[in-house]
mmCIF file of C-alpha atoms in Angstrom:
data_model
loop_
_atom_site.group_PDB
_atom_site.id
_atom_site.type_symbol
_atom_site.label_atom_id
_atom_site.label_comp_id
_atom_site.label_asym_id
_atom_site.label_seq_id
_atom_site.Cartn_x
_atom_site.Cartn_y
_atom_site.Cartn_z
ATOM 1 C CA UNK A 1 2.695 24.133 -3.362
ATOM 2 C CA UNK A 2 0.945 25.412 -0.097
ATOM 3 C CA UNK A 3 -1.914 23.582 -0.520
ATOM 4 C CA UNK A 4 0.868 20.485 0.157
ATOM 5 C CA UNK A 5 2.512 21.950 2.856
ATOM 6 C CA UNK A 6 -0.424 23.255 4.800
ATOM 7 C CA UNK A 7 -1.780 19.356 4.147
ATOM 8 C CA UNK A 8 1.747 18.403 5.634
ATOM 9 C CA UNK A 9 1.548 20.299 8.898
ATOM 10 C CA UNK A 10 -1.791 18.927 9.315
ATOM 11 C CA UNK A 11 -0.413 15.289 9.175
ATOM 12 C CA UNK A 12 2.020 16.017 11.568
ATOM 13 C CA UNK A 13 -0.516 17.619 14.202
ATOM 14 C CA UNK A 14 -2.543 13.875 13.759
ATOM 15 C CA UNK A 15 0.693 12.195 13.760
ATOM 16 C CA UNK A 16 1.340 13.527 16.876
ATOM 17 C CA UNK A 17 -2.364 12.842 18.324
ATOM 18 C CA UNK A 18 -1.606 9.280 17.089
ATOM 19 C CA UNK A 19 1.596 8.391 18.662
ATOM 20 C CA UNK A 20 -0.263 10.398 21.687
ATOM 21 C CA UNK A 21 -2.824 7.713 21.722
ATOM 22 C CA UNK A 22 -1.072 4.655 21.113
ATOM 23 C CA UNK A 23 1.972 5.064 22.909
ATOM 24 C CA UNK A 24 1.238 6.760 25.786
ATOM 25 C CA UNK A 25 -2.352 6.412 26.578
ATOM 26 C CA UNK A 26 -2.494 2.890 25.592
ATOM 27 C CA UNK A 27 -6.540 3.230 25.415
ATOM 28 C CA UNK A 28 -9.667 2.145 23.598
ATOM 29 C CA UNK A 29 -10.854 5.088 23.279
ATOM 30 C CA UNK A 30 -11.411 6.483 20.003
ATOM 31 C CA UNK A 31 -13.058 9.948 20.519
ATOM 32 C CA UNK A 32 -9.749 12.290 20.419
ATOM 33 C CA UNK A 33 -9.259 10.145 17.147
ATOM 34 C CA UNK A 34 -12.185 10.809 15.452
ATOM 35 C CA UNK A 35 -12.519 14.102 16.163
ATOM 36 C CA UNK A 36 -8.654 14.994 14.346
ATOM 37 C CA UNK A 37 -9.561 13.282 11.672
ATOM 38 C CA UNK A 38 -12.682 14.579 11.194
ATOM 39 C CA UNK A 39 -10.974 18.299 11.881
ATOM 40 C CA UNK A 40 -8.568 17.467 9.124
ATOM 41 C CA UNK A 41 -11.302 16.250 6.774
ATOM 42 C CA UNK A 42 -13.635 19.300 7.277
ATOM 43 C CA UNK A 43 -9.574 21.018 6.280
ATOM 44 C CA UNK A 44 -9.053 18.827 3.400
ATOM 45 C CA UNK A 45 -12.690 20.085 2.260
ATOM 46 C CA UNK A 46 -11.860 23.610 2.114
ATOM 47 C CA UNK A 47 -8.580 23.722 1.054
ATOM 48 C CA UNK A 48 -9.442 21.109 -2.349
ATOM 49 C CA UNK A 49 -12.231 21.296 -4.779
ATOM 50 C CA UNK A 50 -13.821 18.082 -4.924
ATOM 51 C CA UNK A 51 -14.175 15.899 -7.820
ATOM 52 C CA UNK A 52 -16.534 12.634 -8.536
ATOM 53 C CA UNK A 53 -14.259 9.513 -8.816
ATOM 54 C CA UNK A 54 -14.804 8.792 -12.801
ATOM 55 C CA UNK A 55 -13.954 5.093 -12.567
ATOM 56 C CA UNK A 56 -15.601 4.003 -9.298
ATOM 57 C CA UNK A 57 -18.377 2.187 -11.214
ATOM 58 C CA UNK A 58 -17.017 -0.394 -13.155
ATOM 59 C CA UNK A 59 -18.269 -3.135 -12.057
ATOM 60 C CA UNK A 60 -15.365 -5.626 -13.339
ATOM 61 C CA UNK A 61 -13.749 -3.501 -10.549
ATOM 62 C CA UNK A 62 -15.472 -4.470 -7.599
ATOM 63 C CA UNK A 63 -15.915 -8.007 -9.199
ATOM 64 C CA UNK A 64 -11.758 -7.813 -8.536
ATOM 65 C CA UNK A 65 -11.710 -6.488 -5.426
ATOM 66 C CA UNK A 66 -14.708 -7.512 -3.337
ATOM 67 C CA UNK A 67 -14.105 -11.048 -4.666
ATOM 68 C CA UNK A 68 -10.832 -11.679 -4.314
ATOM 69 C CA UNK A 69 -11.166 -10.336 -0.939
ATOM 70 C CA UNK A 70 -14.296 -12.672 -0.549
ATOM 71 C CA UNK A 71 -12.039 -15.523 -1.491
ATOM 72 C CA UNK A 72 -10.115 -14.940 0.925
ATOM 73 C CA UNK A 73 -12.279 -14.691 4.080
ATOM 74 C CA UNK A 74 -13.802 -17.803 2.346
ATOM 75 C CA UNK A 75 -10.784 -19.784 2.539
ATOM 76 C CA UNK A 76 -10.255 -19.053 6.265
ATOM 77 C CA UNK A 77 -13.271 -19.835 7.532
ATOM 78 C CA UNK A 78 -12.854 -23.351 5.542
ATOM 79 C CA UNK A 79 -9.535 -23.739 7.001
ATOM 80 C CA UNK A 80 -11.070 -22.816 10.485
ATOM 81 C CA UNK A 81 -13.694 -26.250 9.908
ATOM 82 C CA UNK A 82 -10.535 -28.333 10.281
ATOM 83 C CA UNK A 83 -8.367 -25.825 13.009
ATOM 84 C CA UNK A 84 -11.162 -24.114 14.956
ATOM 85 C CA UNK A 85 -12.668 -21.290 15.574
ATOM 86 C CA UNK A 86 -12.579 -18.303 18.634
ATOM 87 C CA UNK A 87 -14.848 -15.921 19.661
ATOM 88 C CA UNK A 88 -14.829 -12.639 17.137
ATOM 89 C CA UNK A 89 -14.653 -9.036 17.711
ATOM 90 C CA UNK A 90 -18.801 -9.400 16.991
ATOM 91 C CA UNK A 91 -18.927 -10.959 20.817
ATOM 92 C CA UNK A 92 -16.599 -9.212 22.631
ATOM 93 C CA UNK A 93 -17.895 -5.859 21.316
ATOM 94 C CA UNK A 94 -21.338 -6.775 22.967
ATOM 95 C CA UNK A 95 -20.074 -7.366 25.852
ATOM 96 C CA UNK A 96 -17.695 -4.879 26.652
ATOM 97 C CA UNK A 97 -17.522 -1.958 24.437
ATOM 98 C CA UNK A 98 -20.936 0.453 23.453
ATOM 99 C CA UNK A 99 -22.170 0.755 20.221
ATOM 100 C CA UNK A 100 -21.089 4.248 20.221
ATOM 101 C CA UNK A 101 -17.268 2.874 20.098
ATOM 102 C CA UNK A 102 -18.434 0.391 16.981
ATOM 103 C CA UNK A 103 -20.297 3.393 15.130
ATOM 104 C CA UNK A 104 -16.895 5.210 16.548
ATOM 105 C CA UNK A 105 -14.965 2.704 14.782
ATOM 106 C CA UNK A 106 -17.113 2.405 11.466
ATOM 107 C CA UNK A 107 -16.750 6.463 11.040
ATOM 108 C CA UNK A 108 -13.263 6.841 11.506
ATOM 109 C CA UNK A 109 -12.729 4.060 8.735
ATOM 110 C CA UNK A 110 -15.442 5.829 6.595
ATOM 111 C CA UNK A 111 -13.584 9.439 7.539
ATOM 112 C CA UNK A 112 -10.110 7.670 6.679
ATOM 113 C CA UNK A 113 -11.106 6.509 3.155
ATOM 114 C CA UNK A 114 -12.479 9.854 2.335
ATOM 115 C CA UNK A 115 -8.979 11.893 3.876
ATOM 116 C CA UNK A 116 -7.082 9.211 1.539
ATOM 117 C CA UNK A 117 -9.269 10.262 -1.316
ATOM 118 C CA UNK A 118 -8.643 13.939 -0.912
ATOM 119 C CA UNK A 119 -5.304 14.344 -0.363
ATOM 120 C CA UNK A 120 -5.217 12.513 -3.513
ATOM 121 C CA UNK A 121 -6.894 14.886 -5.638
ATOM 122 C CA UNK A 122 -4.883 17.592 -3.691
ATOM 123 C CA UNK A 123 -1.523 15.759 -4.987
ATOM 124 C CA UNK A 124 -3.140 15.425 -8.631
ATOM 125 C CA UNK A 125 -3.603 19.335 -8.495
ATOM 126 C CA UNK A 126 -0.054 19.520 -7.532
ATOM 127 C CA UNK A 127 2.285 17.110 -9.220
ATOM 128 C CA UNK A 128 5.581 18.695 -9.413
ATOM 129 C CA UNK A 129 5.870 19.393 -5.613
ATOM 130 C CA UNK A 130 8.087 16.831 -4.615
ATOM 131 C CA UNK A 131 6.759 17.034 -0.830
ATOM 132 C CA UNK A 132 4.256 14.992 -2.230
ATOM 133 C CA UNK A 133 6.246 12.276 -1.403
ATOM 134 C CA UNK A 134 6.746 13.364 2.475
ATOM 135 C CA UNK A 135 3.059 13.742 2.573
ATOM 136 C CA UNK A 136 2.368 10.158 1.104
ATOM 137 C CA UNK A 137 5.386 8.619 3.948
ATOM 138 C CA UNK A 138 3.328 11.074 7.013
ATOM 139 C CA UNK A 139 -0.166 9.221 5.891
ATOM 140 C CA UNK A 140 1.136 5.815 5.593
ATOM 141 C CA UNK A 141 2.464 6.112 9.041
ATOM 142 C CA UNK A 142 -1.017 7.322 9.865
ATOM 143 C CA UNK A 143 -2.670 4.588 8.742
ATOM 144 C CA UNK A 144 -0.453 2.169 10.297
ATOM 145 C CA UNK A 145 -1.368 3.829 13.711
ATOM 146 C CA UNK A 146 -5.109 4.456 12.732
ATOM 147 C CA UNK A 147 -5.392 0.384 12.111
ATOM 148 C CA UNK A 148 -3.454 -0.645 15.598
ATOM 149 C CA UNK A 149 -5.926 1.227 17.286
ATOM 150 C CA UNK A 150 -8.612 0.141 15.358
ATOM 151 C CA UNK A 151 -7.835 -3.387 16.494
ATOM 152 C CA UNK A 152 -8.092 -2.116 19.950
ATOM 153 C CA UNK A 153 -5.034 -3.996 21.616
ATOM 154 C CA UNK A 154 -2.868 -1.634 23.802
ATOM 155 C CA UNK A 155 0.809 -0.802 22.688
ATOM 156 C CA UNK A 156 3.127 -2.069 24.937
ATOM 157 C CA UNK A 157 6.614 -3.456 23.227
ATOM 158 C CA UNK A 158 8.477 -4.444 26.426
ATOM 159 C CA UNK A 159 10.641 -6.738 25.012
ATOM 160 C CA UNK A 160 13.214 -6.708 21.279
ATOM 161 C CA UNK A 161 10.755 -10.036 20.909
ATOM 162 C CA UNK A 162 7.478 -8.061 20.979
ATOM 163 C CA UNK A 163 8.634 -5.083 18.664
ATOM 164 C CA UNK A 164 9.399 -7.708 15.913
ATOM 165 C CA UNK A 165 6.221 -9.635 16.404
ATOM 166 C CA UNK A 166 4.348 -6.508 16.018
ATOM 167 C CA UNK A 167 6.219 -5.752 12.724
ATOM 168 C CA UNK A 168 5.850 -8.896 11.070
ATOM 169 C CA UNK A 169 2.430 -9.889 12.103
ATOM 170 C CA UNK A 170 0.751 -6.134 12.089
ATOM 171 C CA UNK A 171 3.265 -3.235 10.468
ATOM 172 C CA UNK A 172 3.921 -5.106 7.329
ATOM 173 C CA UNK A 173 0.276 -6.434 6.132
ATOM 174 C CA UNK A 174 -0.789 -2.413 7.241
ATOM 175 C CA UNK A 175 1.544 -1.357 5.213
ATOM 176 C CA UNK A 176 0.646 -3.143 1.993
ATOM 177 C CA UNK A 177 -3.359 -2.806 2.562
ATOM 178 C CA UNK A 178 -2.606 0.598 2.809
ATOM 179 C CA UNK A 179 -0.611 0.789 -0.280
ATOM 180 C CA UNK A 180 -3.236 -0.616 -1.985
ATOM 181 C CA UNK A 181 -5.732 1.760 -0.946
ATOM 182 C CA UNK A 182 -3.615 4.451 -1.853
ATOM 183 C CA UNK A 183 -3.602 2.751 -5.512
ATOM 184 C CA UNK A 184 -7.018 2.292 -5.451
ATOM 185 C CA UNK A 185 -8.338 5.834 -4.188
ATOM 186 C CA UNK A 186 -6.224 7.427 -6.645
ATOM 187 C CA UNK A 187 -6.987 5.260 -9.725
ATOM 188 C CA UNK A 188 -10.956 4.707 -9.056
ATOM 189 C CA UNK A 189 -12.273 6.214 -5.976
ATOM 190 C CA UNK A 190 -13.061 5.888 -2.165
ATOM 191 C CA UNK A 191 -16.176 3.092 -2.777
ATOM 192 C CA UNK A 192 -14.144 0.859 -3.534
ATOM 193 C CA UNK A 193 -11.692 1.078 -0.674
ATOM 194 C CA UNK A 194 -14.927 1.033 1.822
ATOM 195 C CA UNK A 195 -15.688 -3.088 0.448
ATOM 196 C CA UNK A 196 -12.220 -3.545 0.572
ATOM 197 C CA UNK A 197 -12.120 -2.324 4.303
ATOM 198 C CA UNK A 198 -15.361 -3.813 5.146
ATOM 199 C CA UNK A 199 -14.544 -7.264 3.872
ATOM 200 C CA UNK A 200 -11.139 -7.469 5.024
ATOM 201 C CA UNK A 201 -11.042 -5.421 8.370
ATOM 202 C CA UNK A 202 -14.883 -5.109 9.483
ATOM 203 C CA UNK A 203 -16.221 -8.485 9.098
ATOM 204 C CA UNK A 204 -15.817 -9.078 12.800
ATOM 205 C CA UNK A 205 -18.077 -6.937 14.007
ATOM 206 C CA UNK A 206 -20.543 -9.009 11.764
ATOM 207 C CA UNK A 207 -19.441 -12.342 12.508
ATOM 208 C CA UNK A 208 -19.636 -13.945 15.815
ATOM 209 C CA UNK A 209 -16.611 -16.283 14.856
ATOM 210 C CA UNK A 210 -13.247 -15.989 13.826
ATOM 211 C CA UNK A 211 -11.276 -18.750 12.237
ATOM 212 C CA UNK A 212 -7.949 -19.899 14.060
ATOM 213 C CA UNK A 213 -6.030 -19.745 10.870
ATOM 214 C CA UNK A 214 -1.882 -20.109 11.727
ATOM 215 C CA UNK A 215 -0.388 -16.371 12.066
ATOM 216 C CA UNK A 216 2.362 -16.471 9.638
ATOM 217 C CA UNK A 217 -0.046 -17.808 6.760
ATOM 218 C CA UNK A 218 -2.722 -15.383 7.466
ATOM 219 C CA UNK A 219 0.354 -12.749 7.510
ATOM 220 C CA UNK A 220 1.587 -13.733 4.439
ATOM 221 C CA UNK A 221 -2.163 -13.973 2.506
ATOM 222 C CA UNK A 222 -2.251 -10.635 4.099
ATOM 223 C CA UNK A 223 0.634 -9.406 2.973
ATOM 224 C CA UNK A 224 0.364 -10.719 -0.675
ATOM 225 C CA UNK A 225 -3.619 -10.200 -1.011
ATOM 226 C CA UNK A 226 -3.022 -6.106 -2.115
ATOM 227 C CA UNK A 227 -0.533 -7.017 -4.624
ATOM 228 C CA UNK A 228 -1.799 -9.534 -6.451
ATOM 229 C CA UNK A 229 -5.077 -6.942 -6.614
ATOM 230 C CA UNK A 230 -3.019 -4.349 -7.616
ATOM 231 C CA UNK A 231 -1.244 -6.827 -10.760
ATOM 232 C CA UNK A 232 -4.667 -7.762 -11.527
ATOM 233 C CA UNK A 233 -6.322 -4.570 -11.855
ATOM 234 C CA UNK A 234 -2.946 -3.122 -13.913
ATOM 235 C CA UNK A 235 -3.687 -5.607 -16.412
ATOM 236 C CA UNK A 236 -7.501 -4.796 -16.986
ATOM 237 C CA UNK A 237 -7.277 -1.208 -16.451
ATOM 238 C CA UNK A 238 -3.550 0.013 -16.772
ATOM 239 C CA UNK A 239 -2.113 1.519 -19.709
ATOM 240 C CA UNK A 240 -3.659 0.087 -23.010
ATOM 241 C CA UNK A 241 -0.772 0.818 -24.810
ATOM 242 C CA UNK A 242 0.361 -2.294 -26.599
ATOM 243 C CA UNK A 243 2.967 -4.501 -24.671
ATOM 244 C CA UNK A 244 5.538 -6.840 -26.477
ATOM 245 C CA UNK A 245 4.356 -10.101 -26.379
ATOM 246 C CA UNK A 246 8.460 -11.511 -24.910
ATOM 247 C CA UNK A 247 7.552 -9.411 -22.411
ATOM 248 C CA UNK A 248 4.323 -10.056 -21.338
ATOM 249 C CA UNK A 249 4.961 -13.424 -20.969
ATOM 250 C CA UNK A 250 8.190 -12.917 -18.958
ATOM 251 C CA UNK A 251 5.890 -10.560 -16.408
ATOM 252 C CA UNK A 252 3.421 -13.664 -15.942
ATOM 253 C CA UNK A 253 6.365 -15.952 -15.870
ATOM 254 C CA UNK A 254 8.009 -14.232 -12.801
ATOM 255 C CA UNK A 255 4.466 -13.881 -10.933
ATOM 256 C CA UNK A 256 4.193 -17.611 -11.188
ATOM 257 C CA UNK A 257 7.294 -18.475 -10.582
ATOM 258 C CA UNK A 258 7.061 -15.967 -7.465
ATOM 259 C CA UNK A 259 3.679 -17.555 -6.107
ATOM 260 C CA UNK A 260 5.090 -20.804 -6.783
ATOM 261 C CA UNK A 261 8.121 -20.024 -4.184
ATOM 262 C CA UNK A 262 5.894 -18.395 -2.151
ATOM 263 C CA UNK A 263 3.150 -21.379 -1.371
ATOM 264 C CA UNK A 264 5.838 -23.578 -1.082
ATOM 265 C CA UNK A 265 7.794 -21.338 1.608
ATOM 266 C CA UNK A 266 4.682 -20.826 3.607
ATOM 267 C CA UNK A 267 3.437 -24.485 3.388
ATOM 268 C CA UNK A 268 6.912 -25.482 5.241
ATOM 269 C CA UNK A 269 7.847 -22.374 7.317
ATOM 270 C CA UNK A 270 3.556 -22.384 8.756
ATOM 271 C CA UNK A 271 4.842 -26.444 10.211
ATOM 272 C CA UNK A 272 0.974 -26.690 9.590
ATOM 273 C CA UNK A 273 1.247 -29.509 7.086
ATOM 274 C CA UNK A 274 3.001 -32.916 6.308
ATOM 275 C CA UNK A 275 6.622 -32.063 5.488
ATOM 276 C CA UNK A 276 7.749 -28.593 7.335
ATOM 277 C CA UNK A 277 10.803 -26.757 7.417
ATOM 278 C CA UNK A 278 12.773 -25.219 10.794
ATOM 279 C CA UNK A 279 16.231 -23.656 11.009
ATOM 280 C CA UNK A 280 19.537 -25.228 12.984
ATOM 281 C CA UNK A 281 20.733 -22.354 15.341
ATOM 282 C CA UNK A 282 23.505 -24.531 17.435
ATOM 283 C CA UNK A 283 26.403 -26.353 16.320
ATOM 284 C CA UNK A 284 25.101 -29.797 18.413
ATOM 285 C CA UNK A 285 25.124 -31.371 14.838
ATOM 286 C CA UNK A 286 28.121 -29.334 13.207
ATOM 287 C CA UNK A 287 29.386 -31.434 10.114
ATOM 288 C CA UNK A 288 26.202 -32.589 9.037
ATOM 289 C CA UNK A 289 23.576 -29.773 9.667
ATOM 290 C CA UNK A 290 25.773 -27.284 9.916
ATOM 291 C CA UNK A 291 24.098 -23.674 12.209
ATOM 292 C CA UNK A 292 21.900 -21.789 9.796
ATOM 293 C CA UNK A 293 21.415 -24.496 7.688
ATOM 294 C CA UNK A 294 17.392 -25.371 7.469
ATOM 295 C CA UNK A 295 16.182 -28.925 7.858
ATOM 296 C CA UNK A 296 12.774 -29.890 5.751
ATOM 297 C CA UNK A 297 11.189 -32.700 7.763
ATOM 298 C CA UNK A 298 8.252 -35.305 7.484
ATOM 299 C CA UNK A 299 5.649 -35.304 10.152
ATOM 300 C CA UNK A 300 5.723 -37.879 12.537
ATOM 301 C CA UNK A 301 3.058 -39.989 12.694
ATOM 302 C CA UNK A 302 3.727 -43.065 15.368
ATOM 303 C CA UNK A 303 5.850 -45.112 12.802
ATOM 304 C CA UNK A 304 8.885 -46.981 14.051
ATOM 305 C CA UNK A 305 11.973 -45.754 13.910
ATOM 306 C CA UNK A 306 15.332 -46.975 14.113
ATOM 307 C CA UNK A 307 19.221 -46.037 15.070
ATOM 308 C CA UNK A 308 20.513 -43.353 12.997
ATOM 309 C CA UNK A 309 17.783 -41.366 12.049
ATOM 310 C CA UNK A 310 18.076 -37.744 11.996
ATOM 311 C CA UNK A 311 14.882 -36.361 13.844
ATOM 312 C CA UNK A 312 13.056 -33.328 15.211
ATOM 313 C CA UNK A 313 11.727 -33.206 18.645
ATOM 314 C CA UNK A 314 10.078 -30.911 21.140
ATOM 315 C CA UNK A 315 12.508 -30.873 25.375
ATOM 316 C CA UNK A 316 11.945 -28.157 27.309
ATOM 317 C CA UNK A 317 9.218 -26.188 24.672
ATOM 318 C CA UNK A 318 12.666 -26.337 22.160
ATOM 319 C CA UNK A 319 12.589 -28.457 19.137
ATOM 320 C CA UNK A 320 15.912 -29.688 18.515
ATOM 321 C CA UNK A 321 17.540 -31.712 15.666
ATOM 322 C CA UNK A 322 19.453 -34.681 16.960
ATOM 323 C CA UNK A 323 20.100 -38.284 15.273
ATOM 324 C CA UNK A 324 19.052 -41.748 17.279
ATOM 325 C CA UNK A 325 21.880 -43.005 19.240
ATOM 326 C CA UNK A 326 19.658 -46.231 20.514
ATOM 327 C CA UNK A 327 16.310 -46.924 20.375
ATOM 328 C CA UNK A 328 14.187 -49.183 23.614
ATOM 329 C CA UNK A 329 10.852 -50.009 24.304
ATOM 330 C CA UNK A 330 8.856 -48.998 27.317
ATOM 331 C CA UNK A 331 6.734 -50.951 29.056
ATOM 332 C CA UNK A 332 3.237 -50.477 27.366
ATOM 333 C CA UNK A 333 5.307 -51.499 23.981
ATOM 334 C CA UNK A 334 5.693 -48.433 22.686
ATOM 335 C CA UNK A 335 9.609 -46.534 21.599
ATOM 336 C CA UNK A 336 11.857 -44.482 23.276
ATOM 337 C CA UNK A 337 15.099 -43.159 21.953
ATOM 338 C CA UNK A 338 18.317 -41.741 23.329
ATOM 339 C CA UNK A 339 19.809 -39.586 21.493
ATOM 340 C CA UNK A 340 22.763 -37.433 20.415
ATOM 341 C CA UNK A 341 24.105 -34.054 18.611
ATOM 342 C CA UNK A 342 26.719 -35.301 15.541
ATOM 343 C CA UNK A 343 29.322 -32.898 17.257
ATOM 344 C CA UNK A 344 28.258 -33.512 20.657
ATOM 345 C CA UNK A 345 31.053 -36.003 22.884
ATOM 346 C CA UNK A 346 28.029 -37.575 24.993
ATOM 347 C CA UNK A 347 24.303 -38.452 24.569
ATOM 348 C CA UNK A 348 21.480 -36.139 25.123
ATOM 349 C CA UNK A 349 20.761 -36.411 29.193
ATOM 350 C CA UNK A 350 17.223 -37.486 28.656
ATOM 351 C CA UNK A 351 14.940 -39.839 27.040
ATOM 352 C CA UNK A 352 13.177 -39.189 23.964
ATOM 353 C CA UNK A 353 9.589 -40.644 24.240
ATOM 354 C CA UNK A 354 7.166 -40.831 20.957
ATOM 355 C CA UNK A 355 4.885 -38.031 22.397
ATOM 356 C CA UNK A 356 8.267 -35.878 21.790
ATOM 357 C CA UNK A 357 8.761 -36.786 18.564
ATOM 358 C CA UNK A 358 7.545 -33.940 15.890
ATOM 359 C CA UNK A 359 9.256 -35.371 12.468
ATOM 360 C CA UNK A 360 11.784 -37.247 10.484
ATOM 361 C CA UNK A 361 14.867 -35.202 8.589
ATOM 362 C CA UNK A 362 14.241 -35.731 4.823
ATOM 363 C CA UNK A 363 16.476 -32.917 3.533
ATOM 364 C CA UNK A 364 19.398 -30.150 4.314
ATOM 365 C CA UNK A 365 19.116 -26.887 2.551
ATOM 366 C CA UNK A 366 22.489 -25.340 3.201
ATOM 367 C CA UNK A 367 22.431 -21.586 4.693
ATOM 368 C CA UNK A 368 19.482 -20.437 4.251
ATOM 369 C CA UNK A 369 18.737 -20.197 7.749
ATOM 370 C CA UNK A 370 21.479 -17.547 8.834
ATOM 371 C CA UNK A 371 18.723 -14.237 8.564
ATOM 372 C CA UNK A 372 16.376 -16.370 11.173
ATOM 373 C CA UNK A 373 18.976 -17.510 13.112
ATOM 374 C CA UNK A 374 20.844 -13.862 13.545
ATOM 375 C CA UNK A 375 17.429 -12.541 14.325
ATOM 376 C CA UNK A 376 16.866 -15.395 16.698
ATOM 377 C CA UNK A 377 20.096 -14.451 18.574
ATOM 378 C CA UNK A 378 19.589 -11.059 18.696
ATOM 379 C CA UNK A 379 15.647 -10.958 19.792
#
């Protein structure tokens, strides 16, 4: 029970150094970093025996992780062949920061796995102290901070709109890498964790390119990657004990039916592909898209269109949801349209031109839209 508490104070001292560091400095520099966590790994060696990882060298294992994660990277950089691709990490590195700040960075990742593999053993030595658990929450929120700075952007949330980007796009996938790595450490070792950290957070100091992949997708795969892992390696290496057939079925029911959802979500909330889906935060069109309703629409591709039509276009970097009140031609033959809000008295006060136009409504899903609406209103 000491052994957890002394472990706990000495997550709070590199909390603190942290939050220091990423709050207030707002720097790239990763020397008063390294050096706590190499302080609380020469700690972590003293206060727990070490023990050789017994599983770390299966290699179905690292066939799991390494190419799943592999898949992955793969898949981006074949998205980026049709979307693009911006200069990496690799590049601006060269130019900008020493090698001692890569070697920095390559260290502290190196010192971070080993920490996580420690304070593992430390908790297996001490399972019925329940500050385990305040331990596990410290680190996690150590890891969260050790990653921001690791992607060497400075901290500075001056708006609601910023916090929230920041959570969705950064907290959330840190969170569940790090989860993972938790699982992983504990169950098989720290080698493992170093390919998964290598493949999925280092690459760019390898590779002078990075795809332009859209944000919330790569969030998402992000996101997901670490538990689909984690199911995967449950069912080669978790318990052997036999499971009822109902109920293994059921389990691989729900994670298809889950990833099903979950593809389909992200192929219309990304707006990357042919149909896309956006949600109605006014009450222009009250009666028949009613606010926080969501409207699925098809992308517009030049084809004529006619009075009535519900459609989705960009005025004033908005896009808005009106129908076709009347529809003209300009003079080098192609459409314009006026047009109006269902609830609205009076047509829109300017002309819709085809370069404007971003889709056609298909389809109303009622509601669904109120939790990104509300956060809408209130960022």
């Amino acid at each position: 029970m000491l052994k957890i508490g002394l472990q706990i104070v000495f997550e709070i001292l590199l909390a603190i150094l942290l939050f220091f560091n990423v709050f207030v400095l707002r720097t790239f520099n990763l020397v008063w970093v390294f050096i706590g966590l190499l302080g609380f790994l020469i700690f972590l060696l003293f206060l727990i025996k070490y023990k050789k990882p017994s599983k770390q060298r299966s290699k179905t294992l690292y066939y799991i992780v390494v190419g799943g994660c592999l898949i992955v990277q793969i898949s981006f950089y074949i998205w980026g062949l049709f979307t693009g691709f911006s200069t990496s990490y690799n590049v601006f590195y060269r130019n900008y920061l020493s090698k001692i700040h890569i070697l920095g960075v390559f260290f502290i990742v190196s010192i971070t796995e080993m920490i996580r593999y420690l304070i593992f053993l430390n908790y297996n030595y001490n399972k019925k102290d329940k500050k385990k658990y305040i331990a596990r929450f410290i680190m996690i929120f150590n890891y969260v901070l050790i990653d921001y700075m690791l992607l060497g952007k400075s901290c500075n949330f001056t708006s609601r709109y910023d916090l929230v980007n920041t959570l969705l796009t950064f907290v959330i996938p840190s969170i569940a890498k790090n989860l993972f790595l938790d699982y992983t450490s504990q169950k098989y070792g720290y080698i493992v964790n170093y390919w998964y950290r290598l493949i999925m957070d280092l690459y760019l100091y390898f590779i002078p390119i990075e795809p332009n992949v859209n944000i919330f997708i790569k969030t998402v795969i992000l996101s997901v990657l670490p538990y689909f892992l984690y199911v995967i390696l449950e069912n080669v290496f978790g318990n052997k004990k036999r499971i009822a057939r109902k109920d293994k079925k059921k389990n691989i029911s729900v994670n298809i039916v889950t990833l099903v959802i979950l593809a389909v979500l992200v192929y219309l909330i990304s707006c990357q592909f042919t149909y896309s889906m956006i949600a109605v935060g006014s009450e222009s069109m009250q009666g028949t898209i009613n606010k926080g309703d969501a409207v699925i629409y098809k992308e517009y591709k030049g084809e004529k269109l006619s009075d009535g039509e519900v459609i989705v276009f960009r005025q004033n970097n908005k896009l808005i949801v009106h129908r076709i009140s009347s529809v003209f031609e300009l003079d080098n033959g192609d459409q314009a349209f006026n047009t109006k809000g269902d609830a609205n008295v009076s047509e829109d006060n300017w002309i819709v031109t085809k370069e404007n136009v971003v889709g056609v409504v298909k389809l109303r899903v009622l509601l669904i839209a109120w939790p990104s609406v509300l956060l809408n209103e209130w960022l």
